[in-house]
mmCIF file of C-alpha atoms in Angstrom:
data_model
loop_
_atom_site.group_PDB
_atom_site.id
_atom_site.type_symbol
_atom_site.label_atom_id
_atom_site.label_comp_id
_atom_site.label_asym_id
_atom_site.label_seq_id
_atom_site.Cartn_x
_atom_site.Cartn_y
_atom_site.Cartn_z
ATOM 1 C CA UNK A 32 18.921 2.933 8.735
ATOM 2 C CA UNK A 33 18.803 2.374 5.524
ATOM 3 C CA UNK A 34 19.089 5.038 2.795
ATOM 4 C CA UNK A 35 15.584 5.366 0.052
ATOM 5 C CA UNK A 36 17.658 4.224 -2.986
ATOM 6 C CA UNK A 37 20.110 1.705 -2.785
ATOM 7 C CA UNK A 38 23.897 2.746 -2.789
ATOM 8 C CA UNK A 39 26.119 3.328 -5.797
ATOM 9 C CA UNK A 40 28.163 0.321 -5.968
ATOM 10 C CA UNK A 41 29.202 -1.993 -8.640
ATOM 11 C CA UNK A 42 27.321 -2.509 -11.095
ATOM 12 C CA UNK A 43 28.181 -6.414 -12.069
ATOM 13 C CA UNK A 44 26.289 -9.042 -12.238
ATOM 14 C CA UNK A 45 25.487 -11.873 -11.559
ATOM 15 C CA UNK A 46 27.841 -10.429 -8.594
ATOM 16 C CA UNK A 47 31.262 -12.100 -7.512
ATOM 17 C CA UNK A 48 30.733 -15.465 -7.122
ATOM 18 C CA UNK A 49 31.765 -15.335 -3.214
ATOM 19 C CA UNK A 50 29.140 -12.753 -2.751
ATOM 20 C CA UNK A 51 26.244 -15.024 -3.881
ATOM 21 C CA UNK A 52 27.712 -17.861 -2.519
ATOM 22 C CA UNK A 53 28.490 -16.492 0.539
ATOM 23 C CA UNK A 54 24.450 -15.708 1.492
ATOM 24 C CA UNK A 55 22.652 -18.887 -0.962
ATOM 25 C CA UNK A 56 25.330 -21.308 -1.614
ATOM 26 C CA UNK A 57 25.930 -22.049 2.061
ATOM 27 C CA UNK A 58 24.266 -25.425 4.013
ATOM 28 C CA UNK A 59 22.950 -22.911 6.483
ATOM 29 C CA UNK A 60 20.807 -21.099 3.563
ATOM 30 C CA UNK A 61 19.828 -25.196 1.662
ATOM 31 C CA UNK A 62 16.741 -26.173 1.789
ATOM 32 C CA UNK A 63 17.371 -29.484 0.038
ATOM 33 C CA UNK A 64 19.507 -31.579 -2.352
ATOM 34 C CA UNK A 65 17.408 -34.190 -4.381
ATOM 35 C CA UNK A 66 17.303 -36.345 -7.482
ATOM 36 C CA UNK A 67 13.486 -37.024 -5.907
ATOM 37 C CA UNK A 68 10.596 -35.554 -8.210
ATOM 38 C CA UNK A 69 8.178 -35.768 -5.390
ATOM 39 C CA UNK A 70 10.813 -34.240 -2.433
ATOM 40 C CA UNK A 71 12.216 -31.301 -4.814
ATOM 41 C CA UNK A 72 8.869 -30.296 -5.834
ATOM 42 C CA UNK A 73 7.287 -30.714 -1.920
ATOM 43 C CA UNK A 74 10.161 -28.063 -0.811
ATOM 44 C CA UNK A 75 10.290 -26.002 -3.315
ATOM 45 C CA UNK A 76 6.227 -25.936 -2.350
ATOM 46 C CA UNK A 77 6.942 -24.794 0.726
ATOM 47 C CA UNK A 78 8.745 -21.801 0.194
ATOM 48 C CA UNK A 79 5.859 -20.697 -3.637
ATOM 49 C CA UNK A 80 3.327 -22.665 -3.896
ATOM 50 C CA UNK A 81 2.362 -26.289 -4.350
ATOM 51 C CA UNK A 82 2.355 -26.797 -8.446
ATOM 52 C CA UNK A 83 2.670 -29.072 -10.995
ATOM 53 C CA UNK A 84 6.686 -30.543 -11.650
ATOM 54 C CA UNK A 85 7.271 -32.747 -14.944
ATOM 55 C CA UNK A 86 11.067 -33.814 -15.837
ATOM 56 C CA UNK A 87 11.137 -33.044 -19.818
ATOM 57 C CA UNK A 88 12.581 -36.090 -21.602
ATOM 58 C CA UNK A 89 13.461 -39.682 -21.112
ATOM 59 C CA UNK A 90 17.669 -39.588 -20.996
ATOM 60 C CA UNK A 91 16.904 -36.300 -18.353
ATOM 61 C CA UNK A 92 18.082 -36.767 -14.349
ATOM 62 C CA UNK A 93 16.728 -34.451 -11.524
ATOM 63 C CA UNK A 94 19.693 -32.607 -9.959
ATOM 64 C CA UNK A 95 18.047 -30.311 -7.553
ATOM 65 C CA UNK A 96 18.741 -27.598 -4.973
ATOM 66 C CA UNK A 97 17.408 -25.043 -3.265
ATOM 67 C CA UNK A 98 18.571 -22.611 -1.020
ATOM 68 C CA UNK A 99 16.167 -19.952 0.891
ATOM 69 C CA UNK A 100 16.749 -16.861 2.708
ATOM 70 C CA UNK A 101 13.321 -15.025 4.392
ATOM 71 C CA UNK A 102 13.771 -11.079 5.324
ATOM 72 C CA UNK A 103 10.178 -10.890 6.176
ATOM 73 C CA UNK A 104 7.856 -10.014 3.236
ATOM 74 C CA UNK A 105 10.793 -10.530 0.912
ATOM 75 C CA UNK A 106 13.180 -13.546 0.433
ATOM 76 C CA UNK A 107 15.860 -14.788 -1.400
ATOM 77 C CA UNK A 108 16.073 -17.818 -3.439
ATOM 78 C CA UNK A 109 18.661 -20.072 -5.450
ATOM 79 C CA UNK A 110 16.684 -22.424 -7.260
ATOM 80 C CA UNK A 111 18.199 -25.095 -10.575
ATOM 81 C CA UNK A 112 16.601 -28.528 -11.044
ATOM 82 C CA UNK A 113 19.672 -29.741 -13.040
ATOM 83 C CA UNK A 114 17.433 -31.403 -16.062
ATOM 84 C CA UNK A 115 14.563 -29.798 -18.902
ATOM 85 C CA UNK A 116 11.485 -29.296 -16.101
ATOM 86 C CA UNK A 117 8.044 -28.108 -16.795
ATOM 87 C CA UNK A 118 6.647 -26.454 -13.792
ATOM 88 C CA UNK A 119 2.661 -25.210 -13.449
ATOM 89 C CA UNK A 120 2.265 -23.844 -10.621
ATOM 90 C CA UNK A 121 -0.742 -22.185 -11.583
ATOM 91 C CA UNK A 122 -1.162 -18.367 -10.085
ATOM 92 C CA UNK A 123 0.834 -17.262 -7.734
ATOM 93 C CA UNK A 124 -2.359 -15.359 -5.748
ATOM 94 C CA UNK A 125 -0.600 -13.896 -2.511
ATOM 95 C CA UNK A 126 3.473 -12.808 -4.134
ATOM 96 C CA UNK A 127 4.684 -11.606 -7.201
ATOM 97 C CA UNK A 128 8.517 -13.316 -8.200
ATOM 98 C CA UNK A 129 10.744 -11.693 -9.975
ATOM 99 C CA UNK A 130 13.301 -14.555 -12.017
ATOM 100 C CA UNK A 131 16.490 -13.641 -12.373
ATOM 101 C CA UNK A 132 18.934 -16.420 -13.766
ATOM 102 C CA UNK A 133 22.484 -17.154 -13.325
ATOM 103 C CA UNK A 134 23.027 -19.125 -16.105
ATOM 104 C CA UNK A 135 20.637 -21.085 -18.490
ATOM 105 C CA UNK A 136 17.141 -20.316 -20.220
ATOM 106 C CA UNK A 137 13.692 -20.614 -19.028
ATOM 107 C CA UNK A 138 10.330 -19.855 -21.371
ATOM 108 C CA UNK A 139 7.957 -17.836 -19.185
ATOM 109 C CA UNK A 140 3.968 -17.906 -20.047
ATOM 110 C CA UNK A 141 2.656 -15.778 -17.262
ATOM 111 C CA UNK A 142 -1.433 -14.766 -18.328
ATOM 112 C CA UNK A 143 -0.592 -13.479 -21.754
ATOM 113 C CA UNK A 144 2.439 -12.021 -22.011
ATOM 114 C CA UNK A 145 5.094 -14.706 -22.642
ATOM 115 C CA UNK A 146 9.346 -13.988 -22.551
ATOM 116 C CA UNK A 147 11.905 -16.320 -23.123
ATOM 117 C CA UNK A 148 14.669 -15.740 -19.976
ATOM 118 C CA UNK A 149 18.093 -15.458 -20.325
ATOM 119 C CA UNK A 150 20.567 -13.923 -18.228
ATOM 120 C CA UNK A 151 19.913 -10.515 -19.217
ATOM 121 C CA UNK A 152 16.001 -10.915 -19.203
ATOM 122 C CA UNK A 153 14.528 -11.350 -16.177
ATOM 123 C CA UNK A 154 10.877 -12.523 -15.509
ATOM 124 C CA UNK A 155 8.140 -10.564 -13.456
ATOM 125 C CA UNK A 156 5.249 -12.611 -12.420
ATOM 126 C CA UNK A 157 2.077 -11.275 -11.174
ATOM 127 C CA UNK A 158 -0.344 -13.001 -9.048
ATOM 128 C CA UNK A 159 -3.246 -12.718 -11.000
ATOM 129 C CA UNK A 160 -1.679 -14.803 -13.997
ATOM 130 C CA UNK A 161 -1.914 -18.222 -14.624
ATOM 131 C CA UNK A 162 1.676 -19.161 -14.471
ATOM 132 C CA UNK A 163 3.364 -22.070 -16.260
ATOM 133 C CA UNK A 164 7.416 -22.623 -17.585
ATOM 134 C CA UNK A 165 10.050 -24.799 -19.448
ATOM 135 C CA UNK A 166 13.198 -24.458 -17.061
ATOM 136 C CA UNK A 167 16.617 -25.378 -18.784
ATOM 137 C CA UNK A 168 19.264 -28.179 -17.216
ATOM 138 C CA UNK A 169 21.601 -25.585 -16.988
ATOM 139 C CA UNK A 170 19.035 -23.153 -15.398
ATOM 140 C CA UNK A 171 20.606 -22.133 -12.614
ATOM 141 C CA UNK A 172 17.766 -19.246 -10.643
ATOM 142 C CA UNK A 173 18.440 -16.326 -8.152
ATOM 143 C CA UNK A 174 14.880 -15.367 -7.316
ATOM 144 C CA UNK A 175 13.482 -12.966 -5.480
ATOM 145 C CA UNK A 176 9.963 -13.220 -3.659
ATOM 146 C CA UNK A 177 7.683 -10.487 -2.944
ATOM 147 C CA UNK A 178 4.487 -10.574 -0.403
ATOM 148 C CA UNK A 179 1.835 -8.782 -2.050
ATOM 149 C CA UNK A 180 0.334 -7.199 0.154
ATOM 150 C CA UNK A 181 3.496 -5.210 0.900
ATOM 151 C CA UNK A 182 3.559 -3.920 -3.266
ATOM 152 C CA UNK A 183 -0.059 -2.444 -2.634
ATOM 153 C CA UNK A 184 0.608 -1.142 0.551
ATOM 154 C CA UNK A 185 3.482 0.759 -1.116
ATOM 155 C CA UNK A 186 1.893 1.281 -4.424
ATOM 156 C CA UNK A 187 -1.261 2.404 -2.640
ATOM 157 C CA UNK A 188 0.739 5.134 -0.003
ATOM 158 C CA UNK A 189 2.585 6.392 -3.086
ATOM 159 C CA UNK A 190 -0.680 6.934 -5.392
ATOM 160 C CA UNK A 191 -2.533 8.583 -2.002
ATOM 161 C CA UNK A 192 -5.857 6.536 -3.211
ATOM 162 C CA UNK A 193 -6.809 2.860 -3.229
ATOM 163 C CA UNK A 194 -6.465 0.765 -6.129
ATOM 164 C CA UNK A 195 -9.349 -0.021 -8.719
ATOM 165 C CA UNK A 196 -7.501 -2.955 -10.254
ATOM 166 C CA UNK A 197 -5.083 -5.947 -9.667
ATOM 167 C CA UNK A 198 -1.438 -4.000 -9.870
ATOM 168 C CA UNK A 199 0.272 -6.386 -12.807
ATOM 169 C CA UNK A 200 3.870 -5.900 -13.860
ATOM 170 C CA UNK A 201 5.223 -6.440 -17.678
ATOM 171 C CA UNK A 202 7.397 -9.678 -17.586
ATOM 172 C CA UNK A 203 9.853 -9.549 -19.199
ATOM 173 C CA UNK A 204 12.339 -7.254 -17.654
ATOM 174 C CA UNK A 205 16.148 -6.836 -18.523
ATOM 175 C CA UNK A 206 17.856 -5.186 -15.207
ATOM 176 C CA UNK A 207 21.125 -5.663 -16.555
ATOM 177 C CA UNK A 208 19.679 -2.164 -17.887
ATOM 178 C CA UNK A 209 18.393 -0.751 -14.969
ATOM 179 C CA UNK A 210 21.055 0.622 -12.143
ATOM 180 C CA UNK A 211 19.075 1.091 -9.241
ATOM 181 C CA UNK A 212 17.462 -2.717 -9.065
ATOM 182 C CA UNK A 213 21.718 -3.915 -10.046
ATOM 183 C CA UNK A 214 22.583 -2.151 -7.236
ATOM 184 C CA UNK A 215 19.571 -3.217 -4.953
ATOM 185 C CA UNK A 216 20.249 -6.544 -5.420
ATOM 186 C CA UNK A 217 23.918 -6.084 -4.285
ATOM 187 C CA UNK A 218 23.107 -4.358 -1.004
ATOM 188 C CA UNK A 219 21.084 -6.724 -0.427
ATOM 189 C CA UNK A 220 23.143 -9.417 -0.842
ATOM 190 C CA UNK A 221 26.434 -7.718 0.908
ATOM 191 C CA UNK A 222 23.719 -6.750 4.235
ATOM 192 C CA UNK A 223 22.576 -10.376 4.030
ATOM 193 C CA UNK A 224 26.385 -11.899 3.612
ATOM 194 C CA UNK A 225 27.541 -9.544 6.684
ATOM 195 C CA UNK A 226 24.660 -10.729 9.621
ATOM 196 C CA UNK A 227 23.734 -14.210 9.372
ATOM 197 C CA UNK A 228 20.969 -13.344 12.047
ATOM 198 C CA UNK A 229 19.573 -10.510 10.202
ATOM 199 C CA UNK A 230 16.073 -11.269 9.632
ATOM 200 C CA UNK A 231 15.636 -11.327 14.191
ATOM 201 C CA UNK A 232 16.169 -7.512 13.273
ATOM 202 C CA UNK A 233 12.894 -6.009 12.670
ATOM 203 C CA UNK A 234 14.288 -2.637 11.493
ATOM 204 C CA UNK A 235 16.176 -3.942 9.778
ATOM 205 C CA UNK A 236 14.039 -6.059 7.407
ATOM 206 C CA UNK A 237 11.210 -3.805 7.623
ATOM 207 C CA UNK A 238 13.637 -1.528 5.688
ATOM 208 C CA UNK A 239 14.774 -4.338 3.558
ATOM 209 C CA UNK A 240 11.158 -4.494 2.684
ATOM 210 C CA UNK A 241 10.227 -1.063 1.403
ATOM 211 C CA UNK A 242 13.676 -1.072 -0.365
ATOM 212 C CA UNK A 243 12.221 -3.534 -2.137
ATOM 213 C CA UNK A 244 8.797 -2.364 -2.820
ATOM 214 C CA UNK A 245 9.465 0.796 -4.004
ATOM 215 C CA UNK A 246 12.778 -0.275 -5.977
ATOM 216 C CA UNK A 247 10.436 -2.645 -8.041
ATOM 217 C CA UNK A 248 7.609 -0.154 -8.546
ATOM 218 C CA UNK A 249 9.863 2.427 -9.628
ATOM 219 C CA UNK A 250 11.612 0.078 -11.252
ATOM 220 C CA UNK A 251 10.092 -1.590 -14.156
ATOM 221 C CA UNK A 252 6.443 -0.990 -15.220
ATOM 222 C CA UNK A 253 3.332 -1.720 -14.307
ATOM 223 C CA UNK A 254 -0.257 -0.636 -14.928
ATOM 224 C CA UNK A 255 -0.054 2.007 -12.675
ATOM 225 C CA UNK A 256 3.029 3.419 -14.174
ATOM 226 C CA UNK A 257 2.443 7.189 -14.632
ATOM 227 C CA UNK A 258 -1.037 7.184 -12.331
ATOM 228 C CA UNK A 259 -0.754 11.152 -11.153
ATOM 229 C CA UNK A 260 -1.347 10.857 -7.013
ATOM 230 C CA UNK A 261 -5.490 11.029 -6.351
ATOM 231 C CA UNK A 262 -4.849 12.924 -3.302
ATOM 232 C CA UNK A 263 -2.682 16.403 -3.124
ATOM 233 C CA UNK A 264 -3.478 17.801 -0.181
ATOM 234 C CA UNK A 265 -0.738 20.853 0.999
ATOM 235 C CA UNK A 266 1.105 20.371 3.538
ATOM 236 C CA UNK A 267 1.342 22.713 6.113
ATOM 237 C CA UNK A 268 4.079 22.798 8.766
ATOM 238 C CA UNK A 269 1.010 20.969 11.141
ATOM 239 C CA UNK A 270 1.378 18.281 9.253
ATOM 240 C CA UNK A 271 5.198 17.944 8.837
ATOM 241 C CA UNK A 272 5.420 18.863 13.009
ATOM 242 C CA UNK A 273 2.881 16.224 13.437
ATOM 243 C CA UNK A 274 5.375 13.389 11.857
ATOM 244 C CA UNK A 275 8.426 14.688 13.561
ATOM 245 C CA UNK A 276 5.979 13.858 16.989
ATOM 246 C CA UNK A 277 5.390 11.010 15.545
ATOM 247 C CA UNK A 278 8.869 10.142 14.505
ATOM 248 C CA UNK A 279 10.323 10.975 17.763
ATOM 249 C CA UNK A 280 8.221 9.037 20.000
ATOM 250 C CA UNK A 281 8.370 5.522 17.291
ATOM 251 C CA UNK A 282 11.813 5.725 16.373
ATOM 252 C CA UNK A 283 12.772 2.389 17.341
ATOM 253 C CA UNK A 284 9.332 1.004 15.492
ATOM 254 C CA UNK A 285 9.787 -0.386 11.613
ATOM 255 C CA UNK A 286 8.141 2.436 10.136
ATOM 256 C CA UNK A 287 7.599 3.324 6.440
ATOM 257 C CA UNK A 288 6.801 6.165 4.393
ATOM 258 C CA UNK A 289 3.032 4.872 3.317
ATOM 259 C CA UNK A 290 2.441 5.171 7.138
ATOM 260 C CA UNK A 291 3.398 8.545 8.040
ATOM 261 C CA UNK A 292 2.199 10.412 5.100
ATOM 262 C CA UNK A 293 -1.691 8.205 6.727
ATOM 263 C CA UNK A 294 -0.645 10.312 9.597
ATOM 264 C CA UNK A 295 -0.650 13.222 8.301
ATOM 265 C CA UNK A 296 -3.892 13.023 6.036
ATOM 266 C CA UNK A 297 -1.930 13.454 2.805
ATOM 267 C CA UNK A 298 -0.015 11.084 -0.182
ATOM 268 C CA UNK A 299 4.048 10.016 -0.047
ATOM 269 C CA UNK A 300 5.054 12.228 -2.866
ATOM 270 C CA UNK A 301 2.960 15.490 -0.859
ATOM 271 C CA UNK A 302 4.789 14.202 2.467
ATOM 272 C CA UNK A 303 8.123 14.163 0.678
ATOM 273 C CA UNK A 304 7.584 17.423 -0.812
ATOM 274 C CA UNK A 305 6.748 19.342 2.945
ATOM 275 C CA UNK A 306 9.712 18.058 4.423
ATOM 276 C CA UNK A 307 11.738 18.942 2.342
ATOM 277 C CA UNK A 308 10.450 22.336 2.475
ATOM 278 C CA UNK A 309 10.347 23.409 5.858
ATOM 279 C CA UNK A 310 13.348 21.126 6.740
ATOM 280 C CA UNK A 311 15.224 20.617 3.246
ATOM 281 C CA UNK A 312 15.608 16.323 4.008
ATOM 282 C CA UNK A 313 12.658 14.107 3.174
ATOM 283 C CA UNK A 314 11.017 12.093 6.320
ATOM 284 C CA UNK A 315 13.013 8.824 5.884
ATOM 285 C CA UNK A 316 15.890 10.391 5.991
ATOM 286 C CA UNK A 317 15.221 13.096 8.836
ATOM 287 C CA UNK A 318 13.993 9.363 10.955
ATOM 288 C CA UNK A 319 17.881 7.931 9.133
ATOM 289 C CA UNK A 320 18.566 11.001 11.486
ATOM 290 C CA UNK A 321 17.155 10.365 14.373
ATOM 291 C CA UNK A 322 18.455 6.464 14.551
ATOM 292 C CA UNK A 323 21.469 8.277 14.108
ATOM 293 C CA UNK A 324 21.569 10.950 17.142
ATOM 294 C CA UNK A 325 19.994 7.144 19.238
ATOM 295 C CA UNK A 326 22.736 4.779 18.710
ATOM 296 C CA UNK A 327 26.046 7.650 19.512
ATOM 297 C CA UNK A 328 23.319 8.367 22.423
ATOM 298 C CA UNK A 329 23.592 4.168 23.375
ATOM 299 C CA UNK A 330 27.118 3.895 22.353
ATOM 300 C CA UNK A 331 28.126 6.717 24.698
ATOM 301 C CA UNK A 332 26.272 5.362 27.811
ATOM 302 C CA UNK A 333 28.479 2.973 28.730
ATOM 303 C CA UNK A 334 25.860 0.366 28.960
ATOM 304 C CA UNK A 335 27.484 -1.965 25.914
ATOM 305 C CA UNK A 336 31.014 -2.824 24.541
ATOM 306 C CA UNK A 337 28.919 -4.362 21.181
ATOM 307 C CA UNK A 338 29.183 -1.901 18.198
ATOM 308 C CA UNK A 339 27.602 -4.163 15.514
ATOM 309 C CA UNK A 340 24.570 -4.922 17.718
ATOM 310 C CA UNK A 341 23.763 -0.685 18.414
ATOM 311 C CA UNK A 342 23.637 -0.372 14.959
ATOM 312 C CA UNK A 343 21.432 -3.554 14.259
ATOM 313 C CA UNK A 344 19.489 -2.139 17.012
ATOM 314 C CA UNK A 345 18.627 0.892 15.019
ATOM 315 C CA UNK A 346 18.340 -0.359 11.485
ATOM 316 C CA UNK A 347 21.815 0.219 10.183
ATOM 317 C CA UNK A 348 22.100 -3.221 8.240
ATOM 318 C CA UNK A 349 25.643 -1.959 6.188
ATOM 319 C CA UNK A 350 28.482 -1.617 9.189
ATOM 320 C CA UNK A 351 31.080 0.609 6.769
ATOM 321 C CA UNK A 352 28.027 2.918 5.826
ATOM 322 C CA UNK A 353 27.157 3.360 9.268
ATOM 323 C CA UNK A 354 30.947 3.449 10.755
ATOM 324 C CA UNK A 355 31.218 6.549 7.674
ATOM 325 C CA UNK A 356 27.959 7.881 8.351
ATOM 326 C CA UNK A 357 28.509 8.031 11.342
ATOM 327 C CA UNK A 358 31.799 9.662 11.129
ATOM 328 C CA UNK A 359 30.814 12.362 9.237
ATOM 329 C CA UNK A 360 28.673 13.248 10.555
ATOM 330 C CA UNK A 361 30.155 13.580 14.660
ATOM 331 C CA UNK A 362 33.778 13.456 13.757
ATOM 332 C CA UNK A 363 34.545 10.201 15.438
ATOM 333 C CA UNK A 364 34.294 7.312 14.672
ATOM 334 C CA UNK A 365 31.821 5.006 16.976
ATOM 335 C CA UNK A 366 34.560 2.921 18.462
ATOM 336 C CA UNK A 367 36.008 6.138 19.281
ATOM 337 C CA UNK A 368 33.171 7.374 21.109
ATOM 338 C CA UNK A 369 33.018 3.829 22.760
ATOM 339 C CA UNK A 370 36.582 4.484 24.502
ATOM 340 C CA UNK A 371 35.424 8.107 25.946
ATOM 341 C CA UNK A 372 32.351 7.424 27.018
ATOM 342 C CA UNK A 373 31.884 8.439 31.265
#
């Protein structure tokens, strides 16, 4: 299972060539490659939204290509046009877009905000703001598309009350100065490069979605930053017990902290505090331990020979971290458990 925060990794960025190329550089992830303006506009519009696209300069020739890795309500994308272009999508409506140039630059106008985006300065575009962009010919963008619904659900869960205005982020994001965000990007690339079929594993995808939403909300300023929780009900042992019982019965399903807080009838913040007080761990840590127990039972059952399959089935995307956590908890590796089953 994924931790609530990304694991500590190297903070070098852009990530090493092989890492990003193994996710957003292979033919399997390539959505298109074309010098035709209409084709490029149509293909990009399928992933993002319909938009106006124009080449700037008579001597410019389009050399566009896009790679795409869907992960539920999140997707990893890499896009370049190979020419100076104007892009006018208008408002994005149902998703947020984080654009991180790997090279080159772009001028991003979103609502009343304007930023010159470079490899040091990303842009975080909010869905209600009118968007217009000019990308340089050498602009190669690594982009994270995040559904509006996902972020709003996560924010409502953390606040414990309904939103009274649309969530809007500050446009410019000096993400190199944010270790949590850099680690998250490296972690997403690591997980997706290890498992070509990662998107087929619903527990993994759900956890990645929750991790992206929580990290973006915590890492980058928005118009709810600093707003206190609107529901601070005291968490009693019965609240914790009801959530424990639910986790025991539904550990095989995608679960979020926001969902568990609704079951307890308190805010996410209060639920975490209650679990810490009465059990000494967070609810998601408790769920991770529970899923580790289920994975161990499956390895010892004699019904499987595939450690990676068991790990993915129970929400563990990173095999190195799964094996290390397993050995620390049980004093033996997953392969040793397999050998001594029965």
